[in-house]
Amino acid sequence: MLLVLLSCAPEPASPWPVTLDAGGVQLALNEDGTLSMRGPEAPLLEGAYAEVLLDGLGEAGRAVRTSDARARSFRRSQREDAHGSAEVLELLVAGGPDEPALCWTFAAYERGPLLVDLSLTNPGERTLEVHKISTLRVDEQGGLWLGQDPARHRVLENGSFTVFDFLVEVKPGDVPDEGWGVLAPGSFEGHSVSNWSHALVDLDSESAWVAGGVSFGSSMPVMELSYEPALSRESEGRQGFTFLSATGAYLPAGKALHPGESFSSERLFLEPASADPLLGLERYAQAVADENGLVPWHRREAGRAIPNGWNSWSGSGSSGGYGTDIDQALILENLDVVATYLRDFGFDWFQIDDGYEVAVGDWQWDEERFPEGPAWLTEQIRESGLIPGIWMSPFTLNPNSATALEHPEWLAQKTPIGRVAGGSDAILDLTHPEVQGWLTERTRELHEDWGFDWMKLDFGYYALFGQDLYDDEATREEAWTAGMAAVREGLGADTFLLHVGPNGLNWPVADSGRTTLDNMPIWDWDPALDLDDRMDQQGLKPTMRSAGRRWFVQDRVWINHPDLIFFRSNPRDETWPRLSFEEARVFCSFVGLSGGIVKLGDRLVDLEPQHLDTIRRLVPSHPTAARPLDVFEREFPEVWRVDLETPQDGLDESWTLFGLFDLGLNVDTTTEPYTVIEDDLASTVHVLDLGEQGLEGPLLAYEFWTQEFLGVVADRLEVEVPSHDSRVVALRPVQAVPQLLGWNRQISMGGTLVQGSTWAQGELRVLAELAGGSEDLPFAYEVAVYVPEGFTLVGASVDTELGVVSQEWADEGEVARLSFELEPDARGVGELVFRFE
């Protein structure tokens, strides 16, 4: 057989294995074309290889591997790119007339990432049909080892089997085959099949394996993992996982590799021996941002904030919201509520959702419902001091819409899964040039003619279920990318694009995405369900679970959208208990700590004063997401942490914020099998070992919702949280002079709005952005300051030209308080002055 080498001169022959150090993990490329990894103390990986599947998926495919009996050589080099400086090691495998030449590349960066990819070159004279690439693959001839027993491992997935992107599960390492591979396209083999990324954690040693795709151009990166006890190999007393693969399938019909052409897999991120899986996932998200040159919306221009607002869908009509039952008068009525009560506090976007259009696909406004039209309506929104947004599902069409009937050639045929999951709507062929031009014109009209600066793009994932495309060589991901590029071209770079669809594919182009299923005004999952049937439930707790497990993307790749806040209850009272205010506030605490979009899902005209007051305390959002510390221990994490600081030249303002929850009915995910923790309506006492948290006392503990000083803590923090409630506690290092403890205006207690504090000549001055509220609902400020021994409070006041209606100070010994209200509609910067002797 004719052998053709890649056009690069290999180094002179060198003894195998060839090694590469990746942050303390030793990689070894072996003479047989496999890869081994060894951690600081023991082997991690053996028998790994890369694989290309030609001519079909599953058993119909023909596998070409780096471990096949072909000529191999290696090459070393240095690389400098967006990730930093790297040492690069490549395994070069010769090709033939019907087999591609392979270049398996490992880049170990000084800053930490290990990136892996596989490039193919077709040296033959006929086109090769690539159906799948496994950038890193291990079968039962090798193994992956972290701890003693795979049953004591947990896998945090990030979506499942490509089509179930809303599933964000924590599975046991020995999870059996669930059979989803039969239904999902792609012929996936793993028992755990995770979209985008996964984190595998050994509960006993706390060691972790973190992996994920950082590019998404031609296929969806999928992480596969299995443990078959009968096939497992032992290494130093540890049982190994029997299958691992970082895979991309090229759907719907494969990827053509023409003679002389080259093609690369999606790039893989690895942190193979992570000591902290939470940090590993955050590093993964940063690698995605670096690879794609992403800067989140709020960081692109000075003065931008996380968008917060309302959308008229309000959780659907069946859940007690408006759904599609909207009109001009209703919109203006709700607009007045935002402008009157919330706008001045940082709640500044206002979105019109489904129901304005005559037909999905035509995007003409219903003149009976909106007689003045869209441009007039956006003018009213802007005159109210808000930014207008709109919903659209531009990739789908009503089959009876004028667009679908006039342009049948624009429509894609549905794949089998599309016919099942895609609903009755038709889907556009996003590879068709005329469709791309139409998308650009529709979204340009939305922005430039109608005047909307926010677009919520919905139901786009249906377009992934198309086949028989205009460009018959395009993969579904390439079609998707073309469609999204057309949308972005029409919107322009400065229109905020929120997408409801597959997360990873949207990271490079959208400004935000919903990270969960639709939220619902329900507290819990249905307790009558078996544990295995609970993952597709909707409600406050299920939303917290799914959105919370994707915390690591926030403020690195884009802005997370944890979906809508509700204070109302689901109207199906006979099935679901009514939602209490405390339960609604639990979700508010989660959203406030998530760093993402704060969006209301209620009929605004129905909100009560305490609801409006609670929303005011969440905005503007602080962009840094809190980490779920017990994400591998509880189905619904109850302990969250975020470290904050106020950049300024005065006092050292850095603190740690803990979100502590009592979520009632829960699941202990450390047991085998998982066990339900019954909800006995008792409160939860959270005890945090501060040493284990890396915090050194003494620290000042202050709670947000109750505005209670919890004292000076040294070794541990103990907080009692009532049933179905939450507490948010700030821990600040004790200083030698009076210092800010916290306030009730915004949940981060200084992360936003507080511009800094200074101490001089017996005065503590806190500079902050303030808002007065409305005449019938002013905001009652409360600011707390710690008073160390040796200082006595002699007065406190608000130094501002905004107009003070009332102010009062109190000396409580260790705590000094200043309470005040401002003139209605006041908004600006003022100083809070505490005087001591």
XYZ file of C-alpha atoms in Angstrom, residues 19-654:
636
model
C 6.960 12.580 26.825
C 5.378 15.933 27.541
C 4.829 17.508 30.948
C 1.385 19.092 31.373
C 1.171 20.779 34.745
C 2.530 17.838 36.705
C 0.847 15.180 34.576
C 3.294 13.262 32.408
C 2.037 12.442 28.922
C 3.736 9.671 26.979
C 3.178 8.967 23.277
C 4.009 5.326 22.706
C 5.490 3.604 19.672
C 2.204 1.757 19.081
C 0.328 5.058 18.553
C -1.305 5.169 21.973
C -1.135 7.725 24.772
C -0.491 7.220 28.477
C -0.820 9.710 31.311
C 0.661 9.516 34.753
C -0.226 11.787 37.650
C 2.127 12.773 40.456
C 1.566 9.454 42.241
C -0.084 6.912 39.946
C -1.134 6.173 36.356
C -4.190 8.076 35.080
C -4.658 6.814 31.560
C -3.399 3.958 29.436
C -4.088 2.771 25.924
C -5.662 5.988 24.645
C -5.776 6.633 20.908
C -7.503 8.875 18.382
C -10.009 7.498 15.897
C -11.715 8.577 12.682
C -14.879 6.811 11.548
C -15.293 6.769 7.763
C -18.174 5.733 5.483
C -20.880 5.637 8.155
C -21.780 5.638 11.847
C -21.858 2.674 14.211
C -21.177 -0.732 12.722
C -21.459 0.699 9.207
C -18.367 2.814 9.797
C -14.742 2.020 9.063
C -12.375 2.999 11.875
C -8.937 4.531 11.254
C -6.836 4.885 14.405
C -3.522 6.305 15.484
C -2.774 2.825 16.849
C -3.188 1.105 13.461
C -0.118 -0.545 11.929
C 1.143 2.415 9.900
C 4.270 4.519 9.821
C 4.498 6.927 12.779
C 6.806 9.723 13.812
C 6.677 12.712 16.151
C 7.481 16.401 16.188
C 8.041 18.984 18.933
C 7.484 22.717 18.663
C 6.495 25.837 20.586
C 3.230 27.691 20.169
C 2.000 31.132 21.159
C -1.710 31.906 20.848
C -4.688 33.253 22.786
C -4.166 30.641 25.526
C -0.539 31.670 26.089
C 2.748 29.859 25.490
C 2.725 26.119 24.956
C 5.023 23.210 24.339
C 3.535 21.140 21.533
C 3.955 17.439 20.817
C 2.533 15.887 17.646
C 2.128 12.278 16.623
C 2.268 11.955 12.814
C 0.621 8.906 11.247
C 0.999 8.116 7.563
C -2.036 7.880 5.270
C -2.917 5.940 2.153
C -5.225 6.023 -0.880
C -8.349 5.349 1.229
C -7.126 6.470 4.627
C -6.276 9.941 5.883
C -2.917 10.937 7.262
C -3.303 11.914 10.922
C -1.657 14.520 13.101
C -2.512 14.086 16.779
C -1.550 17.251 18.655
C -1.049 17.926 22.362
C -0.347 21.480 23.527
C 0.639 21.981 27.182
C 0.336 25.645 28.148
C 2.279 27.419 30.839
C -0.969 28.821 32.261
C -2.427 25.343 32.584
C -4.677 24.203 29.726
C -3.855 20.985 27.915
C -5.443 21.173 24.466
C -5.789 18.218 22.113
C -6.913 17.986 18.501
C -6.671 15.655 15.532
C -6.158 16.865 11.976
C -6.749 14.769 8.864
C -5.264 15.083 5.393
C -6.597 13.139 2.427
C -3.601 11.946 0.370
C -5.648 9.781 -1.987
C -7.569 10.388 -5.170
C -11.132 9.896 -3.935
C -13.227 11.853 -1.450
C -13.375 10.421 2.058
C -16.581 10.608 4.069
C -15.872 11.448 7.716
C -18.705 10.592 10.101
C -17.074 10.821 13.505
C -13.809 11.848 15.118
C -12.779 10.742 18.590
C -10.025 13.106 19.624
C -9.208 10.962 22.639
C -10.561 7.458 23.061
C -10.003 4.616 25.523
C -11.586 1.161 25.401
C -11.329 -1.937 27.581
C -7.766 -2.548 26.344
C -6.764 0.549 28.339
C -8.332 2.442 31.210
C -8.870 5.676 33.150
C -8.126 5.633 36.889
C -8.844 8.292 39.492
C -9.860 6.482 42.689
C -10.386 2.987 43.999
C -13.935 2.355 42.830
C -15.839 3.922 39.869
C -19.066 3.602 41.904
C -17.598 6.243 44.233
C -17.136 8.671 41.341
C -19.606 11.310 40.182
C -19.961 12.759 36.677
C -21.256 16.297 36.226
C -22.692 16.392 32.724
C -23.481 19.487 30.682
C -26.435 18.301 28.587
C -26.906 14.789 27.208
C -26.806 12.987 23.852
C -26.677 16.299 21.894
C -30.468 16.717 21.704
C -31.155 16.789 25.473
C -29.220 19.945 26.248
C -31.527 20.872 29.137
C -30.396 17.816 31.131
C -27.557 18.803 33.492
C -27.111 15.728 35.620
C -24.759 14.420 38.282
C -24.488 10.680 37.664
C -22.674 7.897 39.522
C -19.525 6.693 37.826
C -20.983 3.210 37.433
C -24.216 4.411 35.803
C -25.534 1.661 33.493
C -26.395 2.125 29.839
C -29.698 4.048 29.834
C -30.533 3.292 26.215
C -30.670 6.891 25.003
C -28.093 6.134 22.325
C -30.752 4.241 20.377
C -32.892 7.384 20.121
C -30.292 10.114 19.772
C -28.468 10.695 16.478
C -24.720 10.120 16.523
C -24.364 6.447 17.566
C -22.894 7.329 20.953
C -21.502 4.473 23.016
C -21.011 5.792 26.527
C -23.226 5.203 29.521
C -22.664 8.850 30.393
C -22.865 11.018 27.260
C -22.383 14.689 28.069
C -22.652 17.656 25.724
C -19.797 20.155 25.691
C -17.967 19.049 28.863
C -17.931 16.814 31.884
C -16.227 16.665 35.273
C -15.474 13.255 36.793
C -14.800 13.390 40.547
C -13.684 10.689 42.971
C -15.625 11.394 46.176
C -12.966 9.790 48.362
C -9.739 11.294 47.039
C -11.413 14.430 45.594
C -9.256 14.060 42.480
C -10.982 14.956 39.235
C -10.854 14.665 35.468
C -12.270 17.695 33.613
C -12.699 17.652 29.834
C -14.625 19.619 27.241
C -14.670 20.988 23.736
C -13.509 24.563 23.209
C -14.448 24.877 19.519
C -17.811 24.167 17.902
C -17.479 24.806 14.181
C -18.374 21.524 12.466
C -19.605 19.175 15.170
C -20.878 19.163 18.732
C -18.224 18.001 21.214
C -19.517 15.126 23.333
C -17.802 13.479 26.311
C -18.543 9.750 26.710
C -17.729 7.598 29.731
C -18.512 4.021 30.825
C -17.653 1.530 33.508
C -18.274 -2.158 32.800
C -17.126 -4.158 35.858
C -16.476 -7.326 33.848
C -14.140 -5.440 31.482
C -12.412 -3.196 33.985
C -8.643 -3.346 34.371
C -6.978 -2.883 37.732
C -4.066 -0.519 38.341
C -2.399 -0.331 41.737
C -5.525 -1.632 43.439
C -7.872 0.741 41.573
C -10.591 -0.295 39.154
C -10.543 1.608 35.896
C -13.209 3.100 33.679
C -13.558 0.976 30.567
C -14.574 3.517 27.963
C -13.771 7.187 27.473
C -14.184 9.253 24.349
C -14.155 12.924 23.392
C -16.226 12.696 20.241
C -17.698 14.772 17.449
C -20.253 13.262 15.049
C -20.745 14.878 11.645
C -24.477 14.971 11.057
C -26.699 14.619 9.132
C -24.649 12.985 6.346
C -20.964 13.086 7.215
C -18.157 15.481 6.343
C -16.577 15.298 2.901
C -12.769 15.311 2.862
C -11.727 15.853 -0.734
C -8.355 14.795 -2.188
C -5.548 17.011 -0.965
C -7.712 18.713 1.653
C -7.126 18.875 5.403
C -9.628 19.072 8.221
C -9.350 19.325 12.011
C -11.502 18.020 14.822
C -12.936 20.310 17.446
C -10.297 21.167 20.010
C -10.415 19.412 23.385
C -9.595 20.924 26.801
C -8.198 18.580 29.447
C -7.401 19.031 33.108
C -6.663 15.357 33.769
C -5.646 15.501 37.438
C -7.535 18.425 38.866
C -7.368 18.988 42.598
C -10.462 21.206 42.378
C -13.152 20.232 39.853
C -15.010 23.514 40.357
C -11.917 25.485 39.456
C -11.248 23.037 36.627
C -14.646 23.775 35.095
C -14.046 27.508 35.461
C -10.715 27.087 33.681
C -12.507 25.160 30.969
C -14.943 28.023 30.435
C -12.060 30.487 30.283
C -10.374 28.300 27.664
C -13.592 28.438 25.599
C -13.499 32.226 25.841
C -9.814 32.398 24.899
C -10.205 29.988 21.983
C -13.081 31.963 20.502
C -11.950 35.470 21.437
C -15.029 36.039 23.611
C -15.563 39.031 25.866
C -18.901 39.062 27.721
C -21.341 41.824 26.794
C -20.937 43.883 29.958
C -17.146 43.994 29.613
C -16.979 45.200 26.005
C -17.758 48.824 26.784
C -17.302 50.956 29.889
C -20.518 51.538 31.768
C -22.369 48.474 30.504
C -24.215 46.343 33.026
C -25.837 42.911 32.995
C -29.230 43.435 31.287
C -32.182 42.949 33.625
C -35.848 43.207 32.847
C -39.244 41.657 32.135
C -40.702 39.670 29.287
C -44.373 39.528 28.461
C -44.460 35.726 28.116
C -44.290 35.668 31.912
C -44.121 31.910 32.158
C -46.981 31.067 29.751
C -50.721 31.506 30.114
C -51.166 28.000 31.515
C -48.916 28.890 34.460
C -50.765 32.119 35.221
C -48.754 34.446 32.989
C -49.794 36.216 29.805
C -48.324 33.811 27.254
C -49.364 34.947 23.775
C -52.402 36.815 25.071
C -50.894 40.303 24.812
C -51.859 43.601 23.218
C -50.744 47.216 23.145
C -52.718 48.348 26.198
C -51.464 45.445 28.323
C -47.858 46.146 27.354
C -48.147 49.839 28.246
C -49.801 49.024 31.575
C -46.909 46.763 32.590
C -44.369 49.223 31.206
C -45.655 51.819 33.628
C -44.971 49.485 36.569
C -41.317 49.027 35.577
C -40.804 52.738 34.922
C -42.400 53.718 38.220
C -41.007 51.160 40.644
C -37.957 49.361 39.206
C -36.188 51.356 36.489
C -34.118 53.589 38.771
C -32.748 50.557 40.597
C -31.123 48.973 37.510
C -34.061 47.076 36.065
C -33.790 48.676 32.650
C -34.871 46.316 29.827
C -38.403 45.570 28.684
C -39.132 42.692 26.301
C -42.206 41.900 24.210
C -42.557 38.162 23.732
C -44.604 35.842 21.540
C -48.072 37.053 20.541
C -47.375 40.258 18.598
C -47.005 38.506 15.205
C -49.679 37.435 12.735
C -47.848 34.182 12.011
C -44.551 32.605 13.026
C -42.387 32.940 9.939
C -43.944 36.108 8.489
C -43.121 38.435 11.417
C -45.778 41.007 10.597
C -47.390 42.761 13.549
C -51.009 42.063 14.368
C -52.622 45.460 13.745
C -55.696 44.644 15.805
C -53.589 43.972 18.892
C -50.934 46.622 18.183
C -52.605 49.352 16.122
C -49.737 51.828 16.468
C -47.103 49.350 15.277
C -43.650 48.410 16.587
C -41.741 51.667 16.012
C -44.307 53.651 18.017
C -44.194 51.060 20.783
C -40.405 51.088 21.104
C -40.556 54.881 21.269
C -42.903 54.608 24.262
C -40.509 52.177 25.932
C -37.543 54.496 25.396
C -39.478 57.530 26.630
C -40.074 55.531 29.816
C -36.317 55.272 30.263
C -36.098 51.601 29.293
C -34.509 49.613 26.469
C -36.881 47.630 24.226
C -36.470 43.931 23.476
C -38.422 41.442 21.397
C -38.919 37.696 20.958
C -38.551 35.901 17.632
C -38.095 32.323 16.431
C -36.562 33.048 13.014
C -35.410 29.488 12.221
C -38.945 28.052 12.358
C -42.097 28.773 10.359
C -45.758 27.968 10.555
C -46.263 25.629 7.563
C -49.197 27.817 6.505
C -47.314 31.111 6.782
C -46.917 33.159 3.611
C -43.136 32.695 3.787
C -43.383 28.895 3.904
C -45.970 28.744 1.108
C -44.075 31.144 -1.155
C -40.654 29.574 -0.616
C -40.917 25.804 -0.178
C -37.331 25.553 -1.431
C -36.214 27.335 1.750
C -37.387 24.516 3.990
C -35.244 21.676 5.275
C -36.586 18.162 5.536
C -36.795 16.852 9.081
C -34.644 14.013 10.348
C -36.444 11.211 12.230
C -35.634 12.837 15.576
C -36.838 16.133 14.154
C -40.205 14.670 13.314
C -40.507 13.463 16.912
C -39.042 16.445 18.777
C -39.426 19.319 16.349
C -43.128 20.019 16.693
C -45.420 20.909 13.812
C -43.479 23.960 12.628
C -41.359 23.807 9.501
C -37.635 24.545 9.790
C -35.473 26.668 7.545
C -32.514 25.355 5.581
C -29.854 27.584 7.103
C -27.345 26.730 4.349
C -29.530 28.287 1.632
C -28.113 31.696 0.559
C -31.589 33.182 0.168
C -32.546 32.042 3.668
C -29.412 33.646 5.076
C -30.240 36.902 3.290
C -33.835 36.748 4.571
C -32.632 36.206 8.141
C -30.321 39.195 7.907
C -33.080 41.414 6.540
C -35.630 40.315 9.155
C -33.277 40.929 12.057
C -32.034 44.205 10.565
C -35.665 45.316 10.348
C -36.172 44.275 13.972
C -33.281 46.463 15.086
C -33.119 49.396 12.685
C -36.773 49.887 11.661
C -38.676 48.629 14.684
C -36.098 49.933 17.200
C -35.403 46.874 19.364
C -31.976 46.485 21.016
C -32.551 43.069 22.591
C -33.523 39.927 20.701
C -34.613 36.705 22.355
C -34.074 33.975 19.751
C -36.214 30.955 20.577
C -36.794 27.444 19.216
C -33.633 27.677 17.133
C -32.521 24.172 18.099
C -35.202 22.718 15.830
C -32.983 23.702 12.901
C -30.473 21.087 14.074
C -32.961 18.422 13.037
C -32.807 19.239 9.316
C -31.480 17.141 6.442
C -31.278 17.206 2.615
C -29.777 20.680 2.867
C -29.017 23.094 0.040
C -25.329 22.659 0.864
C -25.191 18.878 0.950
C -21.673 18.906 2.429
C -22.559 21.083 5.426
C -22.927 19.555 8.858
C -25.800 20.620 11.069
C -23.376 22.668 13.179
C -22.011 24.444 10.110
C -25.586 25.182 9.010
C -26.339 26.490 12.479
C -23.263 28.705 12.462
C -24.243 30.152 9.078
C -27.762 30.920 10.319
C -26.517 32.572 13.495
C -23.975 34.606 11.514
C -26.823 35.890 9.310
C -28.816 36.867 12.417
C -25.855 38.636 13.967
C -25.136 40.500 10.729
C -28.660 41.892 10.759
C -28.671 42.764 14.459
C -25.219 44.302 14.554
C -22.678 43.851 17.310
C -24.429 46.110 19.824
C -27.833 44.430 19.887
C -28.091 42.098 22.867
C -28.760 38.557 21.623
C -30.273 36.115 24.100
C -30.608 32.568 22.792
C -32.772 29.723 24.020
C -31.093 26.693 22.511
C -27.998 24.468 22.580
C -25.502 26.160 24.856
C -22.082 25.412 23.380
C -23.031 26.190 19.788
C -24.308 29.578 20.936
C -21.330 30.551 23.082
C -19.309 32.038 20.198
C -22.123 34.248 18.845
C -24.819 34.930 21.476
C -24.451 37.369 24.357
C -26.518 35.226 26.696
C -28.381 31.953 26.819
C -30.882 30.193 29.004
C -29.066 27.441 30.873
C -32.116 25.440 31.913
C -35.639 24.441 30.973
C -38.383 27.047 31.311
C -38.946 27.919 34.936
C -42.425 27.537 36.431
C -44.112 29.056 39.531
C -43.801 25.759 41.407
C -41.447 25.029 44.306
C -40.484 21.373 43.999
C -40.322 18.422 41.666
C -43.270 16.066 41.812
C -42.501 13.903 44.889
C -44.529 11.042 43.393
C -41.914 10.585 40.674
C -39.166 8.010 40.840
C -35.687 9.498 41.211
C -34.852 8.491 37.640
C -37.805 10.487 36.267
C -37.198 13.808 37.966
C -34.699 15.457 35.610
C -37.177 17.015 33.187
C -39.312 18.579 35.926
C -39.887 22.336 35.951
C -40.065 24.643 38.931
C -37.886 26.798 41.149
C -35.766 23.993 42.562
C -35.293 22.093 39.264
C -34.288 25.378 37.619
C -31.778 26.102 40.387
C -30.318 22.621 39.929
C -29.775 22.855 36.175
C -28.821 26.519 35.912
C -26.619 26.285 38.995
C -24.628 23.384 37.591
C -23.617 25.643 34.679
C -22.353 28.458 36.913
C -18.830 28.254 35.456
C -19.823 29.751 32.089
C -21.060 33.023 33.613
C -18.832 36.094 33.132
C -16.315 34.069 31.153
C -18.071 32.965 27.976
C -21.294 34.989 28.173
C -24.076 36.029 30.568
C -26.123 33.161 31.996
C -29.904 33.430 31.967
C -31.327 31.323 34.837
C -34.852 32.123 33.605
C -37.778 33.865 35.216
C -38.422 34.899 38.810
C -41.952 34.205 40.064
C -43.851 35.357 43.141
C -47.231 33.994 42.069
C -48.276 30.354 42.381
C -49.160 27.934 39.634
C -52.933 27.986 39.108
C -53.132 24.189 39.410
C -53.528 24.457 43.172
C -55.079 21.010 43.484
C -51.792 19.450 42.306
C -49.085 21.840 43.496
C -48.853 23.596 46.876
C -48.953 27.374 46.679
C -45.605 29.119 46.388
C -44.733 30.991 49.580
C -42.977 34.349 49.602
C -39.951 32.761 51.286
C -39.735 30.117 48.546
C -39.916 32.797 45.867
C -37.179 34.680 47.700
C -35.032 31.525 47.721
C -35.001 31.642 43.933
C -34.273 35.372 44.086
C -31.236 34.627 46.265
C -30.044 32.074 43.726
C -30.501 34.459 40.789
C -28.817 37.283 42.674
C -25.825 35.069 43.447
C -25.693 33.633 39.915
C -24.370 36.842 38.383
C -26.726 36.457 35.434
C -29.848 38.120 34.110
C -32.526 39.090 36.618
C -35.797 38.716 34.738
C -39.310 38.799 36.137
C -41.939 36.292 35.052
C -45.028 37.714 36.747
C -47.790 39.992 35.554
C -46.182 43.199 36.763
C -49.502 44.850 37.514
C -50.201 42.098 40.066
C -46.980 42.457 42.063
C -47.200 43.402 45.721
C -44.892 45.925 47.453
C -42.745 43.192 49.057
C -42.224 41.608 45.621
C -41.078 44.888 44.077
C -38.868 45.591 47.091
C -37.198 42.168 46.724
C -36.452 42.686 43.030
C -34.922 46.073 43.785
C -32.408 44.327 46.046
C -31.125 42.059 43.243
C -30.197 44.714 40.689
C -27.930 45.780 39.196
C -26.415 42.302 38.998
C -22.934 41.603 40.216
C -21.503 39.538 37.323
C -19.391 37.030 39.281
C -21.215 33.731 39.779
C -21.221 31.951 43.117
C -19.917 28.373 43.130
C -22.122 25.484 44.309
C -19.760 23.951 46.874
C -21.880 20.823 47.376
C -22.718 20.238 43.711
C -21.388 16.657 43.887
C -23.102 15.969 47.220
C -26.660 17.275 46.821
C -29.138 17.127 43.956
C -30.036 20.722 44.833
C -26.901 22.475 46.118
C -27.447 24.382 49.347
C -24.047 26.028 49.939
C -22.753 28.638 47.497
C -19.685 30.868 47.680
C -18.413 33.911 45.815
C -15.386 36.088 46.620
C -15.796 39.816 45.979
C -13.893 43.055 46.206
C -14.515 46.745 45.636
C -11.667 48.254 43.615
C -10.774 51.554 45.268
C -7.917 53.391 46.927
C -9.398 53.567 50.417
C -9.972 50.754 52.875
C -9.202 47.172 51.880
C -12.641 46.014 50.725
C -12.614 42.303 50.004
